[in-house]
Amino acid sequence: MADPSTSPPLTRASVAAAHTLITPCIHRTPVLTNTTLSHLASTPLSVSPSNPHPSHPTIRFHFKCENLQRIGAFKARGAFHALERLRASPTFNPSSGVCTHSSGNHAQALALAAKTAGIPAHIVMPSISSPAKLAATKGYGARIIPSGSTSSEREAVVAEVIKETGATLIPPYDHPDIILGQGTAGLELQEQVAPTKLDAIIAPCGGGGLLSGTALSCEGTGIKVFGAEPEFEGGDDARRAYYSETGERIASVKTLTIADGLRTPVGAIPWSIIYERRLVAGMYAVTEDQIKAALRLVYERMKIVVEPSAVVGLAVALFNEEFRSMVEKEGGEKGWEIGVIFTGGNVSLEALGKLFAE
Amino acid sequence: MADPSTSPPLTRASVAAAHTLITPCIHRTPVLTNTTLSHLASTPLSVSPSNPHPSHPTIRFHFKCENLQRIGAFKARGAFHALERLRASPTFNPSSGVCTHSSGNHAQALALAAKTAGIPAHIVMPSISSPAKLAATKGYGARIIPSGSTSSEREAVVAEVIKETGATLIPPYDHPDIILGQGTAGLELQEQVAPTKLDAIIAPCGGGGLLSGTALSCEGTGIKVFGAEPEFEGGDDARRAYYSETGERIASVKTLTIADGLRTPVGAIPWSIIYERRLVAGMYAVTEDQIKAALRLVYERMKIVVEPSAVVGLAVALFNEEFRSMVEKEGGEKGWEIGVIFTGGNVSLEALGKLFAE
C-alpha cells in the first residue's frame, strides 16, 4: 500500500488539489433538481400512532448524479486520485501494477484508472461474483484473480498476488488519497449550485470514504454534512457508534441490506474525520422499505437509473422524521437547500426486477 | 374534434410556429451522446449463416431524451399544441373542456395541458388499465370515465361524453395540430446538435404522429428521416405498407409487442406525410429480443429510464443489417451523425422486472 504518511493533509485545500489532479480523468457529472421530489419532501408525512405530529420542513434538493460518473459510480474519483498520486512517487514501479480486492464499484474504478495509465491491475474477486461484474471488470483490461468470499480468504489471495507481482495495494476507502479523491464530488456540487448556497449535504456511508471526503470538502464553508445508512441487520454501524457513549468505531458488520454498497463497516481514517474531528453533523438510518420507496421515486419521477445504495440519503430526507424535524427547526420558513449525492447506478435489470417483483 | 381544415399547413415553418407556441409549456429535453453505444453501432455484427458478411457502418448517436419531457414522454408537445390552437378558436367554449380516449401517455399529456389551461379534461380509459396509469392521469386533475377495451366500446363512451359535456375531442395522433406539436422534438434536436449537422433521424412509428412531425421538421434540410417499428405479430404495419405494391395504409393491427406504445396502426394524416409525400426515406423493423437488448444497453450504459417503445429506433441502428448496410454505403468512411428520439420513460418497475426475469 502507498504509505499514507506521504499523503497530503486531510483538508479542504487538499480536496481542491485532488480535483485539479483528476479533472482530466473524470466526468463533471450533472446536478439535477426535481420539483416533485422537493415538494414531496416539503410535505408532512402521514399522521400515525408512532408519529402523531409529523414535522413540516421545507426542502429543495440538488442531486449530484455520480450514477453518470465513469464506471457508473463516484469510486472513479478515488481510484484515479490514488493512482495519480502513486505514479508521482519515486519508489513506485509502474510495471508491477496495482491490486485490490472488491466485488463492486471500486474494482471497476481501479481497473479503469490502471488501464488509462497503462499499468497492470490485479483484482481479487470472490468466485461467486456475478458474471456481469466479472465481465465489466475484465472489460477494463484487469486481470481477475478468483478467491473465496470471506475477508480472510480474500486477504490471503491479495497477499499472494502482492508477493508474486510486487503490485501496490489500493484499498477501497481506508486511505487518505482515496478519501481526498471522493471528496471532489462534494466540491463540484458546491460549485455547480452557485450562486445558490447549500445548507447541507447528505452522503451515504459504507466504508466512509465518500462521507469523510465530502465532510472535508465542506470544512469552513458552513455547509453541514450528514451521513445516511441502512438500518437493516445493524448496517447503521457508523450511526450507532456516533451516538454511543464511547464513540468507538464498530469494526465488524454483517448485513444483507439491499443497499449492497453500504454493507461494510466504516474505516478507521474515515471515522477519524466523521467522528473524532466532528466534521459530520449527524448520522441517520432508514429501513429497506424506505430505500425501495426512494428508489421507485427516482426511477418514476427522475427517469434515471440508480443503485439501491445511491438513494439512502434521499430516503433519509424523505422519510426519517428525526432528520426532518431537525431541518424544520434549523431551516425555518425559508427552508434548506440540500445536496444529495446519488453515488452510483450499477444495478442489473435482473436485480431490479427481483426487488420490485409483485 | 377541432376542424383540421383550420390547422396551419403541414410544413417545416408550421412546426417552427408550433414550437414558439408551446415553448413556455414544455421542457427543452437534453440531447445526450454515448461513446460506448456509438462504438458498438460502429462495430460489425457477428458473422452468422444468415449474415455471412456483416456491414461496417460508422455511426455517431445523438439521443433526444423525451423520456425527460413533462409527463415522461413527447406526447406533451402535441397535447399542448392542440390545446393552445383550440383555445385560440373563437368557437371553442373552454368550460366544456376536452376529451380523448387513451390508456397511455396521451391521456396524461392531455390531462396536464388541460390542467395548465384551467380547462376540464374527460379521459376515457379502459377499466382494465393499470392502477398506476389511472392514478397518474387522475393526478393531473382529469376526470376518468371507464370503458370496455375494444375500440368500438371506447368510441361509444367518447361519443356519450361529448354529447353530455360538449367537450372537444383531441385525438392522439391523427390531427394536424398534434403532428405539428410532435415535430417540435425533431426541430429542437437539430438546433441542439449544432454546429454538428445530422445526416439522419430515426423515430419510432406507432400512430405516426411523431414520425410524420419529425419528417416535416426535416423537410428541405437534407436530413433523412427513418421510421422504426416492432415486427412482432405484424406490428410493422407502416413498413409493410410502405414497401407494398399499392402503398395502401394498413388500418388495423393486433399485436402484443413489448413496445406497447407502438401497437396502433399508422393514422391517415401521418401516412400522407410519411408515404404519399415521401418525407420518410425508409421504414425498418426489429424483433422483441432486439428491443430488449437495446433497452438493456440504455439502462446499463446510459443510466436513464426509458420505456420499451422508446428504444426501437436505437435497436434498428444497432441490429438491423439492412439499415446498417445502407448507412455504410451512404455514409462511407466519414459515417453518419444519427439523431435518435427516445420517446418516453413511463414504465413501471414491475413491468421492467417481468421483462428481465431470469
XYZ file of C-alpha atoms in Angstrom:
716
model
C 0.000 0.000 0.000
C 1.164 3.524 -0.727
C 2.454 4.954 2.560
C -0.425 7.068 3.950
C 2.082 9.296 5.734
C 3.190 10.674 2.350
C -0.398 11.780 1.518
C -1.420 15.436 1.622
C -3.061 16.632 4.855
C -6.793 15.902 5.179
C -8.094 19.399 4.463
C -10.413 21.195 2.056
C -7.381 22.577 0.189
C -6.135 19.026 -0.415
C -9.539 18.061 -1.823
C -9.247 21.028 -4.211
C -5.753 19.888 -5.217
C -7.070 16.355 -5.796
C -9.787 17.835 -8.015
C -7.231 19.611 -10.177
C -5.259 16.387 -10.475
C -8.163 14.173 -11.584
C -10.263 16.626 -13.613
C -8.916 15.337 -16.954
C -9.862 11.758 -15.997
C -13.402 12.101 -14.644
C -16.790 13.391 -15.752
C -18.153 16.587 -14.230
C -21.480 14.883 -13.507
C -24.657 16.958 -13.708
C -26.578 18.304 -10.716
C -30.317 17.823 -11.200
C -33.257 19.330 -9.361
C -36.759 17.889 -9.245
C -39.875 19.838 -8.324
C -41.937 16.758 -7.451
C -39.366 15.316 -5.060
C -38.687 18.670 -3.389
C -42.438 19.162 -2.997
C -42.826 15.684 -1.528
C -40.001 16.302 0.956
C -41.684 19.567 1.948
C -44.996 17.813 2.722
C -45.531 16.342 6.217
C -45.560 12.547 6.488
C -48.927 10.919 7.281
C -50.097 11.087 10.880
C -49.643 7.720 12.594
C -49.761 6.435 16.187
C -45.958 6.482 16.289
C -45.802 9.908 14.645
C -48.844 11.924 15.778
C -47.345 15.328 14.874
C -45.268 14.976 11.706
C -42.839 17.809 11.101
C -43.142 20.218 8.191
C -39.687 21.041 6.814
C -39.077 22.998 3.595
C -36.544 21.239 1.392
C -35.117 21.995 -2.040
C -32.990 19.161 -3.442
C -29.859 19.313 -5.591
C -28.903 15.831 -6.783
C -25.259 15.187 -7.660
C -25.528 12.404 -10.233
C -22.488 10.208 -9.727
C -24.506 7.392 -11.300
C -23.482 9.185 -14.506
C -19.791 9.154 -13.488
C -17.301 6.976 -15.392
C -17.767 3.266 -14.474
C -21.172 4.342 -13.113
C -20.093 5.425 -9.617
C -18.141 8.051 -7.640
C -15.448 5.418 -6.965
C -13.683 6.532 -10.146
C -12.658 9.716 -8.311
C -10.776 7.999 -5.510
C -9.189 5.392 -7.766
C -7.875 7.952 -10.268
C -6.568 10.141 -7.451
C -4.824 7.312 -5.612
C -3.228 6.125 -8.833
C -2.122 9.598 -9.920
C -0.509 10.111 -6.522
C 1.146 6.710 -6.665
C 2.600 7.384 -10.097
C 4.196 10.562 -8.781
C 6.033 8.580 -6.106
C 9.724 7.914 -6.912
C 9.562 4.436 -5.387
C 6.639 3.185 -7.465
C 7.426 0.682 -10.206
C 4.659 1.013 -12.830
C 5.274 -2.396 -14.366
C 4.424 -4.103 -11.057
C 0.967 -2.569 -11.218
C -1.723 -2.198 -8.605
C -4.074 -4.551 -6.870
C -7.184 -4.579 -4.720
C -9.960 -6.864 -3.601
C -13.514 -5.797 -4.344
C -16.617 -7.264 -5.854
C -18.128 -3.880 -6.511
C -17.574 -0.459 -7.983
C -14.025 0.001 -6.643
C -12.851 -2.981 -8.737
C -14.078 -1.391 -11.947
C -12.814 2.046 -10.921
C -9.283 0.814 -10.268
C -9.311 -1.301 -13.435
C -10.250 1.771 -15.489
C -7.692 4.033 -13.791
C -4.920 1.461 -14.313
C -5.881 0.913 -17.928
C -5.841 4.664 -18.550
C -2.325 4.875 -17.073
C -1.145 1.763 -18.942
C -0.424 -0.064 -15.692
C -1.390 -3.686 -14.888
C -4.301 -4.154 -12.437
C -4.753 -7.343 -10.418
C -8.240 -7.556 -8.955
C -9.112 -10.235 -6.415
C -12.830 -11.022 -6.730
C -14.877 -13.710 -4.960
C -15.521 -16.522 -7.447
C -19.241 -16.189 -6.644
C -19.329 -12.624 -8.074
C -21.997 -12.110 -10.735
C -20.872 -12.785 -14.324
C -21.866 -9.212 -15.177
C -19.464 -7.759 -12.588
C -16.631 -10.064 -13.624
C -17.195 -9.178 -17.272
C -17.311 -5.436 -16.552
C -14.023 -5.521 -14.631
C -12.375 -7.710 -17.266
C -13.729 -5.320 -19.885
C -11.460 -2.616 -18.436
C -8.485 -4.892 -19.066
C -7.836 -6.034 -15.497
C -6.536 -9.453 -14.527
C -9.125 -11.157 -12.290
C -7.902 -13.493 -9.541
C -10.701 -15.575 -8.001
C -10.887 -16.049 -4.228
C -13.183 -17.350 -1.514
C -15.723 -14.854 -0.196
C -14.708 -14.407 3.464
C -12.415 -11.471 4.160
C -9.597 -13.708 5.438
C -9.715 -15.793 2.256
C -9.622 -12.682 0.119
C -6.798 -11.080 2.062
C -4.713 -14.247 1.765
C -5.068 -14.162 -2.023
C -4.194 -10.457 -2.093
C -1.027 -11.135 -0.066
C -0.061 -13.829 -2.535
C -0.650 -11.560 -5.521
C 1.475 -8.810 -3.976
C 4.278 -11.241 -3.217
C 4.191 -12.636 -6.726
C 3.848 -9.374 -8.696
C 5.114 -6.605 -6.453
C 1.823 -4.784 -7.055
C 0.806 -1.897 -4.781
C -2.466 -2.288 -2.867
C -5.072 0.427 -3.462
C -7.675 -0.064 -0.724
C -11.326 0.899 -1.385
C -11.763 3.595 1.302
C -9.347 3.486 4.225
C -6.616 5.650 2.707
C -6.146 9.453 2.619
C -5.645 9.551 -1.180
C -8.948 7.735 -1.698
C -10.798 9.998 0.735
C -9.448 13.164 -0.892
C -10.483 11.836 -4.312
C -14.032 11.016 -3.244
C -14.344 14.450 -1.641
C -14.105 16.071 -5.062
C -17.779 15.129 -5.667
C -18.786 17.394 -2.776
C -16.570 20.194 -4.033
C -18.045 20.063 -7.545
C -21.564 20.013 -6.146
C -20.877 23.229 -4.221
C -19.508 24.903 -7.367
C -22.361 23.709 -9.570
C -25.252 25.013 -7.464
C -23.681 28.502 -7.184
C -24.923 31.178 -6.728
C -27.274 29.099 -4.547
C -25.536 28.188 -1.304
C -26.196 24.765 0.127
C -27.262 24.427 3.754
C -26.452 20.722 3.911
C -25.174 17.702 2.010
C -26.286 14.132 2.709
C -23.982 11.297 1.636
C -24.382 7.552 2.153
C -21.875 5.859 4.455
C -20.447 2.382 3.824
C -16.671 2.371 4.334
C -16.953 6.133 4.822
C -14.622 7.312 2.039
C -17.264 9.448 0.347
C -18.809 10.753 3.559
C -15.484 11.775 5.104
C -14.243 13.256 1.811
C -17.463 15.242 1.457
C -17.043 16.472 5.033
C -13.546 17.716 4.210
C -14.893 19.471 1.111
C -17.290 21.426 3.333
C -14.899 22.307 6.171
C -15.130 26.002 6.970
C -17.969 26.639 4.500
C -20.842 26.449 6.967
C -22.417 23.600 4.993
C -23.496 20.814 7.341
C -22.722 17.257 6.266
C -24.882 14.289 7.269
C -24.362 10.561 6.815
C -27.028 8.074 5.754
C -27.067 4.325 6.384
C -29.376 1.333 6.055
C -30.573 0.164 9.482
C -31.219 -3.436 8.355
C -29.328 -6.050 10.398
C -27.175 -3.411 12.029
C -25.961 -1.841 8.772
C -26.031 1.508 10.598
C -22.723 0.808 12.365
C -21.445 4.357 11.999
C -24.680 5.849 13.338
C -24.639 3.523 16.345
C -21.011 4.332 17.105
C -21.571 8.064 16.538
C -24.272 8.237 19.221
C -22.671 5.711 21.599
C -21.088 6.737 24.863
C -17.555 5.780 23.915
C -17.737 6.871 20.272
C -15.758 3.816 19.386
C -15.861 2.660 15.770
C -17.712 -0.648 15.194
C -15.231 -2.639 13.138
C -17.394 -5.553 12.077
C -20.849 -5.697 10.474
C -22.792 -8.479 8.826
C -25.829 -7.200 6.975
C -27.513 -8.224 3.751
C -29.219 -4.862 3.196
C -30.394 -4.203 -0.378
C -28.033 -1.209 -0.267
C -25.201 -3.601 -1.078
C -22.579 -0.886 -1.441
C -23.093 0.005 2.229
C -22.587 -3.403 3.835
C -19.032 -2.619 5.002
C -18.196 -1.136 8.397
C -16.782 2.382 8.422
C -12.966 2.542 8.124
C -10.547 3.954 10.707
C -9.346 7.015 8.770
C -12.870 7.995 7.603
C -14.010 7.605 11.221
C -11.345 9.983 12.459
C -12.831 12.661 10.177
C -16.510 11.796 10.666
C -16.429 11.466 14.434
C -13.192 12.477 16.060
C -12.858 15.748 14.130
C -16.661 16.240 14.290
C -16.842 17.151 10.620
C -20.093 15.226 10.208
C -23.056 16.854 11.954
C -25.256 13.780 12.340
C -25.922 10.216 11.199
C -29.344 8.850 10.190
C -30.667 5.428 9.198
C -33.569 4.203 7.049
C -35.407 0.907 6.547
C -35.306 -1.345 3.495
C -38.851 -0.265 2.579
C -37.861 3.386 2.748
C -34.899 2.708 0.441
C -37.200 0.932 -2.015
C -39.735 3.770 -1.906
C -36.988 6.319 -2.642
C -35.663 4.117 -5.448
C -39.109 3.949 -7.029
C -39.497 7.725 -6.876
C -36.160 8.284 -8.615
C -36.993 5.828 -11.409
C -40.543 7.054 -11.912
C -40.065 10.771 -11.399
C -36.472 11.481 -12.396
C -36.149 8.710 -15.023
C -32.568 7.928 -14.087
C -31.001 4.595 -13.152
C -29.562 4.448 -9.631
C -28.497 1.521 -7.457
C -30.182 0.965 -4.071
C -27.177 2.317 -2.110
C -27.404 5.566 -4.071
C -30.760 6.688 -2.674
C -30.197 6.112 1.037
C -29.533 9.834 1.554
C -32.716 10.777 -0.294
C -34.645 8.246 1.805
C -33.401 9.991 4.972
C -34.632 13.379 3.755
C -37.998 11.994 2.665
C -38.813 9.587 5.478
C -36.620 9.987 8.575
C -38.737 12.031 10.989
C -35.773 12.804 13.220
C -33.887 14.348 10.309
C -36.976 16.140 9.025
C -37.858 17.763 12.337
C -34.252 18.927 12.665
C -34.497 20.570 9.204
C -37.802 22.212 10.150
C -36.244 23.630 13.296
C -32.951 24.771 11.763
C -34.241 25.789 8.327
C -37.374 27.599 9.491
C -39.741 29.026 6.927
C -37.043 29.681 4.368
C -36.086 26.020 4.485
C -32.907 24.275 3.406
C -31.083 23.760 0.125
C -29.934 20.156 0.454
C -27.323 18.495 -1.738
C -27.855 14.745 -2.097
C -25.168 12.562 -3.623
C -26.511 9.777 -5.849
C -23.493 7.531 -5.530
C -23.889 5.070 -8.399
C -26.053 3.372 -10.977
C -24.619 -0.129 -11.268
C -27.587 -2.407 -10.784
C -28.610 -5.213 -13.108
C -32.104 -5.247 -14.574
C -32.484 -8.733 -13.082
C -31.691 -7.488 -9.564
C -34.041 -4.563 -10.028
C -36.765 -6.915 -11.228
C -36.368 -9.071 -8.137
C -36.598 -6.061 -5.829
C -39.915 -4.999 -7.323
C -41.430 -8.419 -8.123
C -45.151 -8.208 -7.450
C -62.819 17.484 -32.817
C -61.200 20.767 -33.811
C -61.736 21.179 -37.564
C -58.455 20.002 -39.188
C -59.080 22.330 -42.117
C -58.412 25.304 -39.824
C -54.938 23.955 -38.913
C -51.757 25.527 -40.326
C -50.321 23.857 -43.439
C -48.152 20.782 -42.794
C -44.745 22.406 -43.359
C -41.470 22.944 -41.529
C -42.441 26.584 -40.925
C -45.610 25.456 -39.158
C -43.549 23.161 -36.917
C -41.392 26.181 -36.038
C -44.525 28.201 -35.255
C -45.822 25.360 -33.075
C -42.503 25.371 -31.225
C -42.820 29.078 -30.437
C -46.350 28.498 -29.189
C -45.535 25.638 -26.793
C -42.031 26.594 -25.615
C -43.332 28.048 -22.318
C -45.182 24.789 -21.561
C -42.596 22.101 -22.321
C -39.078 21.097 -21.294
C -36.214 21.570 -23.721
C -35.052 17.994 -23.116
C -31.323 17.264 -23.264
C -29.521 15.611 -26.168
C -27.044 13.007 -24.904
C -24.205 11.240 -26.677
C -22.640 7.958 -25.597
C -19.242 6.725 -26.690
C -19.928 3.078 -25.873
C -23.162 2.903 -27.868
C -21.697 4.769 -30.851
C -18.714 2.421 -30.768
C -20.996 -0.609 -30.613
C -23.060 0.636 -33.567
C -19.815 1.146 -35.500
C -18.707 -2.465 -34.927
C -19.876 -5.168 -37.383
C -22.428 -7.683 -36.068
C -21.186 -11.267 -35.570
C -20.831 -13.387 -38.657
C -23.692 -15.900 -38.918
C -25.080 -18.226 -41.603
C -27.835 -15.715 -42.354
C -25.379 -12.796 -42.292
C -22.004 -14.017 -43.614
C -20.666 -10.523 -44.433
C -21.900 -8.081 -41.794
C -21.664 -4.447 -42.812
C -19.342 -1.958 -41.125
C -21.086 1.413 -40.797
C -19.691 4.356 -38.825
C -22.357 5.854 -36.547
C -22.307 8.664 -34.021
C -25.504 8.889 -31.958
C -27.321 11.950 -30.627
C -30.135 10.891 -28.299
C -33.070 13.277 -27.855
C -34.311 12.419 -24.374
C -38.068 12.868 -24.445
C -38.215 10.404 -21.547
C -37.229 13.519 -19.569
C -40.104 15.541 -21.087
C -43.060 16.609 -18.915
C -45.350 13.600 -18.150
C -42.360 11.473 -19.242
C -42.999 11.426 -22.994
C -43.016 13.551 -26.177
C -46.840 13.421 -26.158
C -46.849 16.601 -24.049
C -45.771 18.522 -27.165
C -48.754 17.552 -29.304
C -51.274 17.899 -26.499
C -50.116 21.395 -25.510
C -50.071 22.487 -29.140
C -53.528 21.123 -29.952
C -54.944 22.754 -26.847
C -53.268 26.122 -27.461
C -54.646 26.122 -31.013
C -58.099 25.148 -29.768
C -58.141 27.940 -27.190
C -57.400 30.453 -29.941
C -60.500 29.335 -31.851
C -63.493 31.693 -31.493
C -65.973 28.798 -31.430
C -64.307 26.913 -28.549
C -66.089 27.001 -25.214
C -63.434 26.434 -22.522
C -65.918 25.351 -19.863
C -66.959 22.358 -21.993
C -63.418 21.085 -21.878
C -61.633 18.472 -23.923
C -61.775 14.709 -24.138
C -59.883 11.749 -25.537
C -59.557 8.004 -25.155
C -56.133 6.636 -24.305
C -54.612 4.260 -21.832
C -51.151 5.642 -22.345
C -49.033 8.771 -22.494
C -51.532 10.859 -24.489
C -54.022 10.614 -21.602
C -51.545 12.114 -19.150
C -50.355 14.683 -21.685
C -53.845 15.992 -22.364
C -54.714 15.945 -18.668
C -51.650 18.086 -17.907
C -52.276 20.508 -20.779
C -55.922 20.951 -19.738
C -54.987 21.438 -16.091
C -52.417 24.083 -17.069
C -55.075 25.931 -19.073
C -57.705 25.529 -16.338
C -59.986 23.551 -18.637
C -61.833 20.313 -17.732
C -60.425 17.102 -19.259
C -62.563 13.966 -19.706
C -60.399 10.916 -20.360
C -61.973 7.627 -21.410
C -59.748 4.781 -20.175
C -60.327 1.009 -20.346
C -61.312 -0.186 -16.863
C -58.522 -2.782 -17.103
C -55.855 -0.009 -17.227
C -53.139 -0.375 -14.585
C -53.825 1.415 -11.290
C -50.564 3.354 -11.802
C -51.759 4.800 -15.116
C -55.201 5.644 -13.731
C -53.602 7.322 -10.716
C -51.141 9.304 -12.846
C -53.910 10.649 -15.088
C -56.136 11.435 -12.118
C -53.124 13.113 -10.508
C -53.199 15.724 -13.282
C -56.785 16.531 -12.299
C -58.604 14.802 -15.165
C -61.999 13.123 -14.873
C -61.619 9.429 -15.743
C -64.514 7.663 -17.484
C -64.128 3.860 -17.562
C -64.912 1.909 -20.719
C -64.532 -1.532 -22.266
C -61.262 -2.200 -24.035
C -62.311 -2.717 -27.671
C -62.128 0.357 -29.853
C -65.889 0.315 -30.594
C -66.656 0.221 -26.869
C -64.286 3.115 -26.215
C -65.607 5.201 -29.085
C -69.195 4.709 -27.889
C -68.249 6.075 -24.458
C -66.405 9.020 -26.035
C -69.473 9.864 -28.136
C -71.591 9.827 -24.984
C -69.149 12.059 -23.095
C -69.101 14.574 -25.959
C -72.891 14.604 -26.145
C -73.198 15.101 -22.402
C -70.448 17.716 -21.881
C -69.881 19.373 -25.245
C -66.174 18.577 -24.873
C -63.877 18.767 -27.918
C -62.087 15.577 -28.918
C -58.281 15.788 -29.038
C -57.171 12.622 -30.855
C -53.765 11.080 -30.041
C -52.085 11.362 -33.473
C -54.405 11.714 -36.454
C -54.699 15.505 -36.437
C -52.503 18.230 -37.988
C -52.163 20.162 -34.710
C -50.890 17.046 -32.929
C -48.439 16.230 -35.735
C -47.037 19.775 -35.780
C -46.612 19.661 -31.993
C -44.752 16.328 -32.018
C -42.500 17.620 -34.806
C -41.028 20.200 -32.423
C -38.883 17.414 -30.894
C -37.130 16.968 -34.240
C -36.659 20.706 -34.615
C -35.096 21.076 -31.171
C -32.794 18.136 -31.810
C -31.452 19.823 -34.951
C -30.820 23.062 -33.041
C -29.187 21.309 -30.098
C -26.565 19.351 -32.031
C -25.413 22.448 -33.963
C -22.812 23.112 -35.263
C -22.850 19.368 -35.980
C -25.259 18.627 -38.810
C -27.308 15.454 -38.590
C -27.353 13.060 -41.538
C -30.429 11.214 -40.306
C -33.062 10.962 -37.581
C -34.756 7.707 -36.571
C -38.133 7.909 -34.835
C -40.419 5.083 -33.710
C -43.753 4.761 -35.509
C -47.000 3.799 -33.774
C -49.847 6.084 -34.855
C -47.222 8.047 -36.769
C -47.674 11.471 -35.160
C -44.045 11.735 -34.062
C -42.568 10.223 -37.215
C -44.574 12.443 -39.573
C -43.944 15.526 -37.431
C -40.223 14.790 -37.386
C -40.290 14.366 -41.165
C -41.882 17.814 -41.521
C -39.220 19.277 -39.219
C -36.537 17.995 -41.619
C -38.156 18.965 -44.901
C -35.653 20.792 -47.094
C -32.744 20.317 -44.653
C -31.186 17.273 -46.311
C -31.610 15.253 -43.113
C -33.084 11.837 -43.915
C -35.849 10.580 -41.645
C -36.419 6.876 -40.969
C -39.219 5.082 -39.132
C -38.752 2.179 -36.703
C -41.330 -0.439 -35.746
C -41.588 -3.728 -33.840
C -42.071 -6.635 -36.224
C -43.808 -8.866 -33.651
C -47.276 -10.065 -34.734
C -47.330 -7.660 -37.633
C -46.636 -4.539 -35.561
C -44.648 -3.237 -38.552
C -47.826 -2.198 -40.412
C -46.321 1.037 -41.742
C -43.192 -0.744 -43.007
C -45.258 -3.390 -44.768
C -47.493 -0.790 -46.388
C -44.504 1.401 -47.308
C -42.872 -1.385 -49.326
C -46.126 -2.864 -50.708
C -47.113 -2.503 -54.348
C -50.157 -0.354 -53.686
C -48.697 1.693 -50.825
C -52.035 1.464 -49.116
C -52.137 2.136 -45.390
C -52.905 -0.918 -43.228
C -55.688 0.331 -40.978
C -55.882 -2.497 -38.465
C -53.198 -4.236 -36.398
C -53.380 -6.622 -33.461
C -50.007 -7.061 -31.795
C -48.927 -7.510 -28.192
C -45.343 -6.308 -28.773
C -43.475 -5.213 -25.628
C -43.208 -1.820 -27.351
C -46.727 -1.095 -26.142
C -46.765 2.494 -27.352
C -46.410 1.201 -30.914
C -49.311 -1.244 -31.051
C -51.586 1.128 -33.028
C -51.755 1.223 -36.829
C -50.442 4.359 -38.511
C -53.055 7.104 -38.957
C -54.290 8.546 -42.269
C -52.812 12.045 -41.975
C -49.408 10.798 -40.736
C -49.423 8.317 -43.625
C -49.981 11.077 -46.158
C -46.750 12.688 -44.950
C -44.728 9.509 -44.425
C -45.623 7.805 -47.673
C -47.565 9.943 -50.097
C -45.305 12.988 -49.718
C -42.240 10.710 -49.447
C -40.912 12.643 -46.487
C -39.749 9.442 -44.776
C -36.806 7.772 -46.526
C -37.313 4.233 -45.232
C -39.028 2.038 -42.649
C -37.286 -0.693 -40.614
C -38.441 -3.293 -38.103
C -36.791 -5.116 -35.184
C -37.565 -8.195 -33.086
C -38.642 -8.289 -29.447
C -35.192 -9.596 -28.462
C -33.503 -6.725 -30.268
C -35.730 -4.237 -28.430
C -34.827 -5.876 -25.111
C -31.114 -5.824 -25.935
C -31.294 -2.116 -26.776
C -33.254 -1.455 -23.583
C -30.598 -3.203 -21.522
C -27.813 -1.171 -23.122
C -29.591 2.117 -22.358
C -30.155 1.169 -18.705
C -26.669 -0.222 -18.149
C -24.621 2.204 -20.210
C -26.596 5.455 -20.210
C -28.228 5.030 -16.780
C -31.515 6.528 -17.899
C -35.032 5.114 -17.651
C -36.772 4.529 -20.992
C -39.856 2.511 -21.927
C -39.570 -0.343 -24.461
C -41.182 1.696 -27.279
C -38.528 4.384 -26.803
C -35.577 2.267 -27.949
C -36.987 0.765 -31.149
C -35.066 3.313 -33.239
C -31.812 2.547 -31.426
C -32.454 -1.182 -31.955
C -32.722 -0.553 -35.716
C -29.355 1.243 -35.805
C -27.664 -1.428 -33.684
C -29.147 -4.614 -35.081
C -30.984 -4.175 -38.394
C -28.483 -5.277 -41.035
C -30.495 -3.742 -43.866
C -30.342 -0.329 -42.190
C -26.695 -0.726 -41.251
C -25.523 -1.661 -44.736
C -27.414 1.336 -46.119
C -25.576 3.596 -43.633
C -22.236 2.048 -44.578
C -22.941 2.688 -48.255
C -24.321 6.219 -47.907
C -22.133 7.388 -45.011
C -18.849 5.983 -46.278
C -15.744 6.330 -44.163
C -16.848 9.594 -42.572
C -20.004 7.875 -41.341
C -23.283 9.352 -40.195
C -24.414 11.585 -37.353
C -27.714 9.951 -36.379
C -30.348 11.552 -34.172
C -32.398 9.003 -32.235
C -35.563 10.057 -30.426
C -36.070 8.322 -27.077
C -39.827 8.807 -26.962
C -40.686 8.184 -23.312
C -39.817 6.733 -19.938
C -43.137 5.627 -18.495
C -42.571 2.029 -17.494
C -43.309 0.547 -14.081
C -40.549 -1.192 -12.173
C -42.845 -4.229 -12.027
C -43.178 -4.377 -15.816
C -39.441 -3.917 -16.200
C -38.831 -6.706 -13.706
C -41.078 -9.050 -15.656
C -39.292 -8.271 -18.930
C -35.944 -9.206 -17.464
C -36.965 -12.016 -15.113
C -34.263 -14.679 -15.204
